[in-house]
Structures are given as structure tokens and as C-alpha cells.
Amino acid sequence: MPILTTLIFLPLLGAIGLLCLPDSARPVFRWVTLVLCALHLALSSWLWLSFDKQLIGYQFTETFDWITLTLGQFGVISIDYALGVDGLSLPMVWLTSLVMLVGAVSSFEIKTKEKAYFSLYLLLTGTVVGCFVALDLFLFFLFFEFMLLPMYFLVGLWGGPRREYASLKFFLYTLAGSVFILLVMIALYLSAVDPAETALSVGLVKDRAMITDQVLDQVHLAISQLQVDPAQLVHTFDLRYLSDPANYVPESLLSTMAGHEIFGMSARLLAFALLFIGFAVKLPMVPLHTWLPDAHVEAPTPISVVLAGILLKIGGYGFFRIAYELFPDGAVYFAAWIAGLGVLSIVYGAFNALSQNDLKRMIAYSSVSHMGFVLLGLAALTPEGANAAIYQLFSHGILSPMLFLVAGVIYERTHDRSIDGYRGLATPMPSYAAWTAVAFFASLGLPGFSGFIGEFFSLMGAFNSTYVPVWMVVAGGFGLVLGAGYFLWTFQRVFLGKTWTMHDTSVLTDLTFREKAMLVPLGLLSLAFGILPGTLFSITEGYVMEFLKKF
Amino acid sequence: MNLAILIPLLPFLGFLINGLGFRRIPKAAVGLIGTGAVLGSFAIVLSLFSGFTGTAQVVPVYDWFTVGDFNVSFGFQIDQLSLLMMLIITGIGSLIHLYSIGYMHHDEGFGKFFAFLNLFVFFMLLLVMGSNYLVMFIGWEGVGLCSYLLIGFWNKNPEYGYAARKAFVMNRIGDLGFLIGIFLIVARFGSLEFASVFPAAAQLQTGDAGLFWITFCLFIGAMGKSAQIPLYTWLPDAMAGPTPVSALIHAATMVTAGIYMIVRSNVLYTLAPETLHIIGWVALATALLAASIGLFQNDIKKVLAYSTVSQLGYMFMGLGMGAYTSGFFHVMTHAFFKALLFLGAGSVIHAMSDEQDIRYMGGLRKKLPITFTTFLLGTIAISGIPPFAGFFSKDEILAHVYEHSPLMWGLAVFGSMMTAFYMFRLLFLTFFGEFRGTHEQEHHLHESPLTMTLPLMVLAVLSVIGGFFNVPEILGGTAKLEQFLDPIYQYARQANPEAFAGVHLDHSTEFMLMGVSVAGAVISIIAAWVIYISRKSVPAPDEQVSGLQQVIYRKYYIDELYDAVFVKPIQALSRFFYSVVDKGGIDRFGVEGVGRFVKGLANEFRLLQTGATGFYVLMMVTGIAVILVYSLRSLIFG
């Protein structure tokens, strides 16, 4: 069985399997989920180890024709089931497995409607992996949209008091973003062709096996001179073709040559901007971020873990894989603006985090702030910046679950997350205090932990960039100071001083084995990636080098 | 494997053992492991030092990472400067670990304390041993973490938690400067390795604009860590930590990291005279401000804390004159006598059942003879009385300052007079006169155990003889330290030979300078004697202090000023962003506004669906008519 398909369909089949189990099997639902997630992590660890760092391009590729439709004058539509991983998606796939496993452990606290919950949870796992490994834009979009369904229900059914508001807000926000992406998809479809399939359809070659680079060049030449009948053009959503300007029909809307304008704005720039907004909602970027704090506050702990750990990363991934790879000209054109929005997210998020009294809301705003570093690093278009952006996605994928688990620990005991509801928790709960300190210091960018590497190199990449003004780097660095401020202030208020709480102190028991089993490995991973950043850089390096050649 | 790797590794192992097992390991073993780890490192440093041939060496540990073309290796720099720092850190560190066995004996967090202390030594060693700026930065932030953990060690007291956070955040501001300095260095030199940056810098011109910004940003980092104006207010508050911490971290080692960094980067600073100029004035202002605050403080540790800030100012003053060795010499001697004074203060506090206010002490010299004797020696040393350690190092700095500007010299001497005054005030109020505490405290007074007095005695000896490491030629010495450190200025000398020409003063001037500063110190001591011994005056209770004295006692209200100018506005801004911009603006008008708009529109349109057939027919006919008119518009309107 091909590995990537397995990674997608193992959880999906698991979801269906759970639905088939009788209700009397209730106690095993969570164990089935846990075992499947553990297996998932084992498989993606194998994938990581078998990945060849020297190779450029996608590995473990799988391609099957899926949908082929002849649309007369509009040519032929070809949608493939195409999967593959490279230095960008591999870390994300592994991170997905890791976070889903942690979330599965955390889901043990779910005590209602387990069958539905765990089926949806597994469904979510499969669709998220699908997002990261899809090489066909259509397939990507399918997974991207499908993911909303389980998320909507997971927040809306198992969430807190304002769960309906939060889940609807989340759903509509992301859907609005998706509409922009969909618009660009249609434009892309009309503009780009699959040269190999087109060679077959015009009869240049008889068999797929005979296609060589020469043939492709011939096709490109024929297309560029408009010698091909539009009805014979095979349009594609394959990202590998979409990222090559030679595959765009001249005079088409998004061709680099044509220079079409829409409302007085270059069509390509507009397309980039639309994609950017679509993914910026997901990241999220200020000012498109207000769904995140609400969704986090209402979501149950494991769903917060998944939301912060993985779902936000799809936004960052989409920037790289789609917006930047397909429209490098737009990325360059808007670089300073993107960096500015990144800095805005860093500083604005940090300021907001400072004023929160709800622990989860504070952490949610810190996520907004940390994702700003991704934007800043990406906008720089330097090797340091781009590597750091991926690193920051990965590192935040380890640390934000930790932070939400920390918030979940106290919530489970008292059902109260207010920061001023506690004082001096370090005395009754010393291990809890210690691991919270690890999570907080790692998140505020203490050297030795992974957070530092991501933030340091984002700033350095931006500093060395010709696109980013120096003041932005300084302002972004100010976010580090604020970060220390809100994390330590929170720590001081909740953990230091004389023990006081308005709740019954007898419930303030220290970490359980299950809680430690989640927090300790995450803390150690952050430490490991902070001390040996080469582990990840060696994977992303090759991808970033190829990526930057476009600019 | 190179022996140097073991130097930081041993304390790190100590941290792991005590940190992971502090509830299970018996106290005796904890103390032994913690102290032994640092002592072991000290032994290795000694052997490296004695076998040192004079050529700097880089010990690679591992290739850290490569991003793009930018490679950073994790390596240790073994040369004159790092060896001396390592000697101070592990040597004084061992003594303070030993002292802590006695001092912290009754504390329930004994194991945790030793774990943190070991971790601090580990990071401090990384800081001084790192062969590039990034390793230095890791150590730099790492010691900040340990400082945070140890200041807030007694975390049940909310004030201590506040002090810990203040220290960390204020240091973070400085660290941002350091970080930008690092970025500038990478942008300029393409590397962070000392071994490639310094030779490249030596090719540049004096007054290079890029170097100004690099050195200035690095100095901002130094301001934070070494408590210079405007980032100094965290250090006095940091005295919330247990006293051995104050001695090790907030007097002898960590706070001198800024000086170390500048001495390390001497070639960059030599080529940036403007930065040196700024450093000189900032340092002088800090030295005077802190000394003046020290005059009226009544908390034994607060006096020493302000004294530390002030002495750090003197070290930076030396650096500002380009006299790196003098600045560094003062780091060494200060490490001896200030560690001694803090540990002595700890011994007093220990005996006084945790009382720190000198107004309730007095007459302790009979009950604590060893503490008294050693404290006296330390006090003489810091006051600059020959031939004690402080005299030599401070005098060297003052001579350089005089050559630079007699005005600055005058002010600096005034500062050192204040130093002598507040130190002897402290000594007299604590150890002389009548006991002013409670009966219970008096009953309890006792000399500390040997684990605590032994470090005092060793440090006292060093405070007495420490000056002889670098006796200037004028006093018949050979300036050994100067000669020993000479190779680390190789590139700076190559780039700007004039900066290293030494002091040009003639002997009579130099003797005059020494005479004035010693005389000043003696006058101060006499003044303190008259006030606190002859007249037996005791500082008034807090509420009776008024006027200028009140302003100084309240530390010129700088904390209140920072609170009003920075902390409060930032908090207000954060609340504004959340409640007005985020909730009110984006959510209420933006997101929910769109929702309301769509809903409202739908509500209006809904009314059209009346269900009455007649209405539908009417609408249909109207529609057809409109379409007809539109299609035939050319016919109708011509």
C-alpha cells in the first residue's frame, strides 16, 4: 500500500469503522483512536526516516487519473489524485501525526457522544494529512474544505457555553476565505495546461511513455504560438504544472506574458492577493484573526490542541505551496506589505495577549503573535527567513498544544480559566508549575528551545532582506519583549505568591500520569529541536533553495 | 574528547541529577554533588590554565546548523580572557556553593536550589566560553533564566515573583539590542565566529558607521545585563533572591557579562570611539546615581546592590576610556570583595533570623568575629585603601579617566568617596555600637558554621591580595594581568595602534591622583565614623525621612517614573487594542456587521414572498414590461 494514501485513508477508514461499532463498545472508541493515531505517527516517522534529503522535488509520489471531462471549446479538464511530499510538507505531515496523537490522549476526557466525537476526530486527521500531501489543487481544496465539517461539529457540539457562536464564526470566516481561493482556482484552470496530456490529445505522441523533455518543449512552443486548438488543450490543477509559467496559455488571464488587468489591477497580482487573504484567514493574520480566540475559548482542550497545533499551519503551508509558488511575482510585489502585516500580527497579538484574563484567550492571542513571525520570515524571501518560517510553523505546532494542554489541566479541575482566579498554584501543584514554566519559557523564545530558532531566524532573515525595512525588524523584535511580558506576568499571577483560589483547594491535585505523558514529550521535543535545529533545517533546506529560485 | 567540554558539562550533570531527583536525594548528597560538580570544573580550568601556552584555541563541539550560506558551529574559545572568566566563575562559584550548604540548610527547596545554581554555572560558562556570538547569546539568555528562577526562588512571596519578572523583562529589552547587534554583525561580516569577525573588523577604518551601530546595539545588551542607566532598576530588586544568589549572580559573575562582552569585542569598540564616548558618560552617570542612592539605604543587601551597580559603572568607565584591561581588572577584584561582602551580609542575616534592616542591628562584631573581620577587609578593599585589591583596580581606571577628562575624573573620585562613606556607614551600623534588635534575635545571635565562614576567609584573602595581580610599573610592579591579556587585543592594536599607547601621565601626576583618591576615601571614612560611631546616630524610621533625603531614599522615584511612562501606557494600550479595536472595531463592525447586513437584507427581501398570486402576477407583468422597454429602447427613445 502506498504510504501517503495510507496516511490519509487509515484514519478515514478508522472513522467509518468506529461508526460501525455498536454503542456497547463505547469504552473502546478512544482506545481505537489512540492506537490508530499511534500507528499514524509510526508511519510518518518511517516516512521522515526514508525521506531522501538530497533529492529535489516531490518524493513518494502517487498519481492516478481521477476526473477527465471534455468541455468542448473550454478544452479538457483533468483532475488527478496526485500525492507527494517534499521538504515543506514532510515536517507538516509528521507534525500532524504527532499533534493528533497528543490530541487523542487528551480526548480521553471527552465523556459524551463518544462515537460521533472520535469518528469526527479521525475524519479530521485524514483530511488534514490530505491537505499537506495533495499535489493537485483541486484535491487540496477538497480536503481543505472538507476539514471544516469535522471542526465545525467538534467545536459546536463538545464546546463551551458560547460554542454555537464560535463554531459558526469559525466556519463562515474560513468559508469566506475559501471563496477567494476558489475564484483563483477557476482562473488558474482557464489559464494553465498539462503539457503531457496536451501532447497526447493533439496527437504529438501516441503513448505516455514516449513523452520526453523535447516533446514537452514542442508542446510549450506550440501553445505559445497559439497553434493548438483550444478544444484540445488539457487543463490541469496539478501544482507541479501550475508552478511553471511555461504551462500558461498566452493571452490567458493569469499568463505572465499577457498582463491582463482587472479593475485596473494586474490579474496575477490580484490572484495572489486573493490567495493570500484566503490563507491569511487560516493562519490567522491580523486583522482576519478574530475567529481564533473565540474558537479556542469554546473548543474542548483536545480540539484547541489540534486547532493551534495543526490547522493554523495549513495557512502557512498554503502561502508557500500555493500563493508563493504559483505567483512569485505577487510575493515580490507585496513583500513589504506582507512583512508589515506580519509585524502587525506580532505586536498587536502580543498587546492583546497582555490584556487577557482568560488563560485560553491569552494563549490564542500569543498564537496570533507567533504566526506573525511566519509572515515576516516568509516575506523576507531569504534562505534564513523562509527556513525560519517553516521552522516557526513546526515549533509552534509543538509548543501551542503544550500551552493549551496547560490551560486544560486547570480547567478540567475547576472549570475556570480566569487568570485572576488563582494565585500561588506552584505550592499545591509543583509539577504543573514546572511544566507550565517549560512551555512558557519555550514559547517566549528562550534559546535552547525550538521557539527561539524560529523567531531568531525570522528576524534575521527579515533583517537581511532587501524587501523588509529595518524598522519592521526592530518592531518585530519588540514582540519578543512583550512575549516575555505576558507569559511571565501570567505565570507570576497564577503560580507565584501565597496559594489562593476561589475554588475548593482539594481539587488542585498535581499532574496525572496522562497529563505528564502529553506535556513531557512535547517539552522534550521542543528542547531537542532547539538544540539540534539541523534536524529540521536539513529537511527544509533543499526545498527552500528550490523555492527561492523563483524569486 | 577535549577536556574543555567537561567544564560546562559537569555543572550541567549536577543540574540534571539534583533537578530530577531533588525530592529523593538526601541533603548531604545534594550539596556534595552540586558543589563537587563546580569544584570539578574549577580543577579542570586550573589544569587548562596552567598548561596554557598563550595561543588561543577553538574547541569545536559540534556543527550546529546551516541555514542558507550561514553556518554556525557550537564551539568553545579557550584563550586568556575566557580562562580568567572561567577561573572566576568556577572558583568563586565553588565557594558560594559550599557556603550555600550551610546557608540553605533549613530550606525545603534545598535540592532545587542547588540544581538552579548548577544550571546557572553551566550557562555562565557557555557565555564566556562560546566561540561565537550566538553561543554567547544562549548563555546570555540562559543566565537570565536562572536569575529569574533564583530571584523568585521563595515564590510564596508575591513581591519576589514581581522582582523576578522585572529582571527578566528588563533584560529582554537589552537582549533585543544584543540581537540586533548580532544581525548587524551577520549582515556586515557574514559570520558570527569571533575568529572570522575580528580579523575582518581589523581591516576597517576608525569611526566606521556600521561599527558604531553594531557596538551601540551590543552595548544596549550590556546595559541590561550589567545594570547600567536606564536598565539598572532590576538589580536592586533582584536582592529578593537568597543571598548566595546575590553574591554569585548579582555581584560576582552574571552582571559582569556585559563587561566581558565588550572586552571580547574590543576590536569593534576600539574602532568606534563614539560608542566608547557614550559608554564613558553612561557609566559615570550610573556610578554616581547608584552611589548616591546607596548613601541612605537601610537594607543591608540593598546597600550592596546599589554599590554593585555603581562599581559596574566604574568598570564600564574603564572600558569607555578604551582601557579594557583596567575594566576587566576591576571585574576580578570586585568579584572577590563583593562576593565576600554579600556572603558576609548573608552570614549576618542568617545570625539575625532573617532581619535585613541595619537599623535593627549593631554591635555584631563580638558575636560574629569571623564575619566581622572578613567584612571589614572587604569594606576596606572596596573603599580603595591601599594595598587592598580595590585600590589597584579602581586607581587604574581613574588614571585613564583623568587622562581623558579631568572633569570626569573629579566626578568619579566624588563617586568613590560616596562609596567609602556608604560602605563604612554599613559596617559601623551593623557591627559597632549597641545591639538594636529584639531580645529574641539577640539571644539567637551566633557565628555561622564552617561551610559558611570558610568561603568568607578565602575571599577575604583574595580581597587583600587580589590587587597584586596587576601592580602598575609606577608602583614597582610588572602589570602581570596587562601582559597576560595582551594577545586578546591583537586585532584592535593592529587596527588602531594609538589606542593602546597606555597612560601618558608623568609619575608625579599619577602619585597625585592616587593621593587625592585615597585622601578622599579616608575623609569619607572619618565622616562616617563621626556620624555613626561618635554621635551614635541611627537612620530615622521610614516615615520620618523627608526632603531631598526622601527623594534619594525612594531611589529618585525612578521606578515610579518607569511605571508611569512605560508600564501603565503599555497596559492601557493593550486594553484599548482588545476592547476597542478587536472587540469593538473588527468584530462588532467588521465581522458581525457583515452578518447583520446580510440578515437585514434578507429580512427586507423576505417580505416580497407574500404568497398572494395577484401580487406575483403584478410583479411578473411589471417585469416583462421593463424588459420589453429595455430591449426596444433604441426604437422607443430613438
mmCIF file of C-alpha atoms in Angstrom, chain A residues 153-297:
data_model
loop_
_atom_site.group_PDB
_atom_site.id
_atom_site.type_symbol
_atom_site.label_atom_id
_atom_site.label_comp_id
_atom_site.label_asym_id
_atom_site.label_seq_id
_atom_site.Cartn_x
_atom_site.Cartn_y
_atom_site.Cartn_z
ATOM 1 C CA PHE A 153 -19.086 19.880 14.820
ATOM 2 C CA LEU A 154 -16.198 19.249 17.178
ATOM 3 C CA VAL A 155 -16.353 22.838 18.398
ATOM 4 C CA GLY A 156 -20.098 23.195 18.056
ATOM 5 C CA LEU A 157 -21.116 20.036 19.903
ATOM 6 C CA TRP A 158 -18.436 19.495 22.526
ATOM 7 C CA GLY A 159 -17.520 23.127 23.160
ATOM 8 C CA GLY A 160 -18.167 25.616 25.943
ATOM 9 C CA PRO A 161 -21.185 27.832 26.578
ATOM 10 C CA ARG A 162 -20.813 30.043 23.511
ATOM 11 C CA ARG A 163 -19.913 27.159 21.213
ATOM 12 C CA GLU A 164 -22.562 27.870 18.559
ATOM 13 C CA TYR A 165 -21.391 31.420 18.087
ATOM 14 C CA ALA A 166 -17.754 30.340 17.959
ATOM 15 C CA SER A 167 -18.197 27.432 15.581
ATOM 16 C CA LEU A 168 -20.364 29.412 13.201
ATOM 17 C CA LYS A 169 -17.908 32.270 13.239
ATOM 18 C CA PHE A 170 -15.070 29.896 12.540
ATOM 19 C CA PHE A 171 -16.983 28.221 9.744
ATOM 20 C CA LEU A 172 -18.081 31.387 7.985
ATOM 21 C CA TYR A 173 -14.718 33.108 8.355
ATOM 22 C CA THR A 174 -12.855 30.205 6.782
ATOM 23 C CA LEU A 175 -15.500 29.702 4.132
ATOM 24 C CA ALA A 176 -15.240 33.341 3.149
ATOM 25 C CA GLY A 177 -11.501 32.838 2.792
ATOM 26 C CA SER A 178 -12.080 29.761 0.690
ATOM 27 C CA VAL A 179 -14.244 31.658 -1.749
ATOM 28 C CA PHE A 180 -11.239 33.765 -2.677
ATOM 29 C CA ILE A 181 -9.182 30.646 -3.191
ATOM 30 C CA LEU A 182 -11.917 29.125 -5.318
ATOM 31 C CA LEU A 183 -12.045 32.177 -7.585
ATOM 32 C CA VAL A 184 -8.337 31.915 -8.246
ATOM 33 C CA MET A 185 -8.670 28.193 -8.843
ATOM 34 C CA ILE A 186 -11.121 28.801 -11.656
ATOM 35 C CA ALA A 187 -8.855 31.403 -13.198
ATOM 36 C CA LEU A 188 -5.931 29.006 -12.928
ATOM 37 C CA TYR A 189 -7.870 26.272 -14.572
ATOM 38 C CA LEU A 190 -8.641 28.504 -17.539
ATOM 39 C CA SER A 191 -5.034 29.597 -17.847
ATOM 40 C CA ALA A 192 -2.799 26.588 -17.375
ATOM 41 C CA VAL A 193 -2.450 23.330 -19.223
ATOM 42 C CA ASP A 194 -0.926 19.949 -18.611
ATOM 43 C CA PRO A 195 1.688 19.746 -21.416
ATOM 44 C CA ALA A 196 1.995 15.973 -21.278
ATOM 45 C CA GLU A 197 -1.703 15.315 -21.615
ATOM 46 C CA THR A 198 -1.958 18.003 -24.259
ATOM 47 C CA ALA A 199 0.775 16.290 -26.258
ATOM 48 C CA LEU A 200 -1.343 13.159 -26.197
ATOM 49 C CA SER A 201 -4.532 14.952 -27.066
ATOM 50 C CA VAL A 202 -3.090 16.759 -30.093
ATOM 51 C CA GLY A 203 -1.502 13.536 -31.216
ATOM 52 C CA LEU A 204 2.110 14.578 -30.870
ATOM 53 C CA VAL A 205 2.860 11.253 -29.256
ATOM 54 C CA LYS A 206 0.873 8.063 -29.035
ATOM 55 C CA ASP A 207 1.802 6.881 -25.594
ATOM 56 C CA ARG A 208 2.602 8.479 -22.232
ATOM 57 C CA ALA A 209 5.844 6.560 -22.154
ATOM 58 C CA MET A 210 7.120 8.403 -25.220
ATOM 59 C CA ILE A 211 6.920 11.809 -23.604
ATOM 60 C CA THR A 212 10.337 13.367 -23.255
ATOM 61 C CA ASP A 213 11.543 16.834 -22.407
ATOM 62 C CA GLN A 214 11.814 17.501 -26.116
ATOM 63 C CA VAL A 215 8.178 16.687 -26.637
ATOM 64 C CA LEU A 216 7.217 18.970 -23.767
ATOM 65 C CA ASP A 217 9.258 21.769 -25.298
ATOM 66 C CA GLN A 218 7.445 21.210 -28.570
ATOM 67 C CA VAL A 219 4.122 21.457 -26.795
ATOM 68 C CA HIS A 220 5.186 24.615 -24.998
ATOM 69 C CA LEU A 221 6.255 26.126 -28.277
ATOM 70 C CA ALA A 222 3.012 25.164 -29.970
ATOM 71 C CA ILE A 223 0.977 26.614 -27.138
ATOM 72 C CA SER A 224 2.966 29.789 -27.020
ATOM 73 C CA GLN A 225 2.355 30.335 -30.724
ATOM 74 C CA LEU A 226 -1.341 29.603 -30.272
ATOM 75 C CA GLN A 227 -1.179 26.680 -32.691
ATOM 76 C CA VAL A 228 -3.212 24.372 -30.513
ATOM 77 C CA ASP A 229 -6.966 24.269 -30.878
ATOM 78 C CA PRO A 230 -8.409 25.382 -27.532
ATOM 79 C CA ALA A 231 -10.656 22.338 -27.568
ATOM 80 C CA GLN A 232 -7.594 20.125 -27.481
ATOM 81 C CA LEU A 233 -5.916 21.852 -24.548
ATOM 82 C CA VAL A 234 -5.893 19.669 -21.462
ATOM 83 C CA HIS A 235 -6.314 21.928 -18.460
ATOM 84 C CA THR A 236 -4.959 20.851 -15.129
ATOM 85 C CA PHE A 237 -4.914 21.569 -11.418
ATOM 86 C CA ASP A 238 -1.633 19.801 -10.866
ATOM 87 C CA LEU A 239 0.523 22.116 -8.733
ATOM 88 C CA ARG A 240 3.671 20.854 -10.405
ATOM 89 C CA TYR A 241 2.408 22.232 -13.731
ATOM 90 C CA LEU A 242 0.785 25.298 -12.269
ATOM 91 C CA SER A 243 4.064 26.454 -10.787
ATOM 92 C CA ASP A 244 5.762 26.518 -14.205
ATOM 93 C CA PRO A 245 4.962 29.713 -16.181
ATOM 94 C CA ALA A 246 5.606 27.861 -19.451
ATOM 95 C CA ASN A 247 2.388 25.949 -18.972
ATOM 96 C CA TYR A 248 0.230 29.037 -19.089
ATOM 97 C CA VAL A 249 -1.581 29.740 -22.344
ATOM 98 C CA PRO A 250 -0.501 33.131 -23.681
ATOM 99 C CA GLU A 251 -3.319 35.661 -23.622
ATOM 100 C CA SER A 252 -4.928 33.707 -20.801
ATOM 101 C CA LEU A 253 -5.969 35.555 -17.701
ATOM 102 C CA LEU A 254 -3.073 34.557 -15.476
ATOM 103 C CA SER A 255 -0.339 34.237 -18.078
ATOM 104 C CA THR A 256 2.837 36.050 -17.114
ATOM 105 C CA MET A 257 3.074 37.419 -20.629
ATOM 106 C CA ALA A 258 -0.403 38.757 -21.207
ATOM 107 C CA GLY A 259 -0.515 41.288 -18.414
ATOM 108 C CA HIS A 260 -4.297 41.286 -18.112
ATOM 109 C CA GLU A 261 -5.849 43.764 -15.794
ATOM 110 C CA ILE A 262 -8.972 43.543 -13.692
ATOM 111 C CA PHE A 263 -10.343 46.773 -12.234
ATOM 112 C CA GLY A 264 -7.072 48.421 -13.155
ATOM 113 C CA MET A 265 -5.032 45.874 -11.249
ATOM 114 C CA SER A 266 -2.803 43.230 -12.722
ATOM 115 C CA ALA A 267 -4.717 39.963 -12.815
ATOM 116 C CA ARG A 268 -1.802 37.970 -11.432
ATOM 117 C CA LEU A 269 -1.289 40.354 -8.546
ATOM 118 C CA LEU A 270 -4.972 40.252 -7.791
ATOM 119 C CA ALA A 271 -4.928 36.458 -7.867
ATOM 120 C CA PHE A 272 -2.012 36.444 -5.462
ATOM 121 C CA ALA A 273 -3.778 38.859 -3.151
ATOM 122 C CA LEU A 274 -6.916 36.718 -3.134
ATOM 123 C CA LEU A 275 -4.988 33.550 -2.339
ATOM 124 C CA PHE A 276 -3.082 35.429 0.313
ATOM 125 C CA ILE A 277 -6.247 36.608 2.017
ATOM 126 C CA GLY A 278 -7.717 33.136 1.818
ATOM 127 C CA PHE A 279 -4.809 31.597 3.647
ATOM 128 C CA ALA A 280 -4.284 34.583 5.933
ATOM 129 C CA VAL A 281 -7.663 33.843 7.492
ATOM 130 C CA LYS A 282 -6.446 30.387 8.338
ATOM 131 C CA LEU A 283 -3.054 31.442 9.718
ATOM 132 C CA PRO A 284 -4.567 33.779 11.127
ATOM 133 C CA MET A 285 -3.233 37.214 10.357
ATOM 134 C CA VAL A 286 -4.350 40.476 11.920
ATOM 135 C CA PRO A 287 -6.990 41.803 11.118
ATOM 136 C CA LEU A 288 -8.510 38.495 9.982
ATOM 137 C CA HIS A 289 -7.889 36.749 13.268
ATOM 138 C CA THR A 290 -10.925 37.331 15.457
ATOM 139 C CA TRP A 291 -12.379 33.864 14.900
ATOM 140 C CA LEU A 292 -9.391 32.268 16.574
ATOM 141 C CA PRO A 293 -9.744 33.463 20.183
ATOM 142 C CA ASP A 294 -13.455 32.619 20.186
ATOM 143 C CA ALA A 295 -12.934 29.210 18.647
ATOM 144 C CA HIS A 296 -10.167 28.417 21.136
ATOM 145 C CA VAL A 297 -12.056 29.581 24.164
#
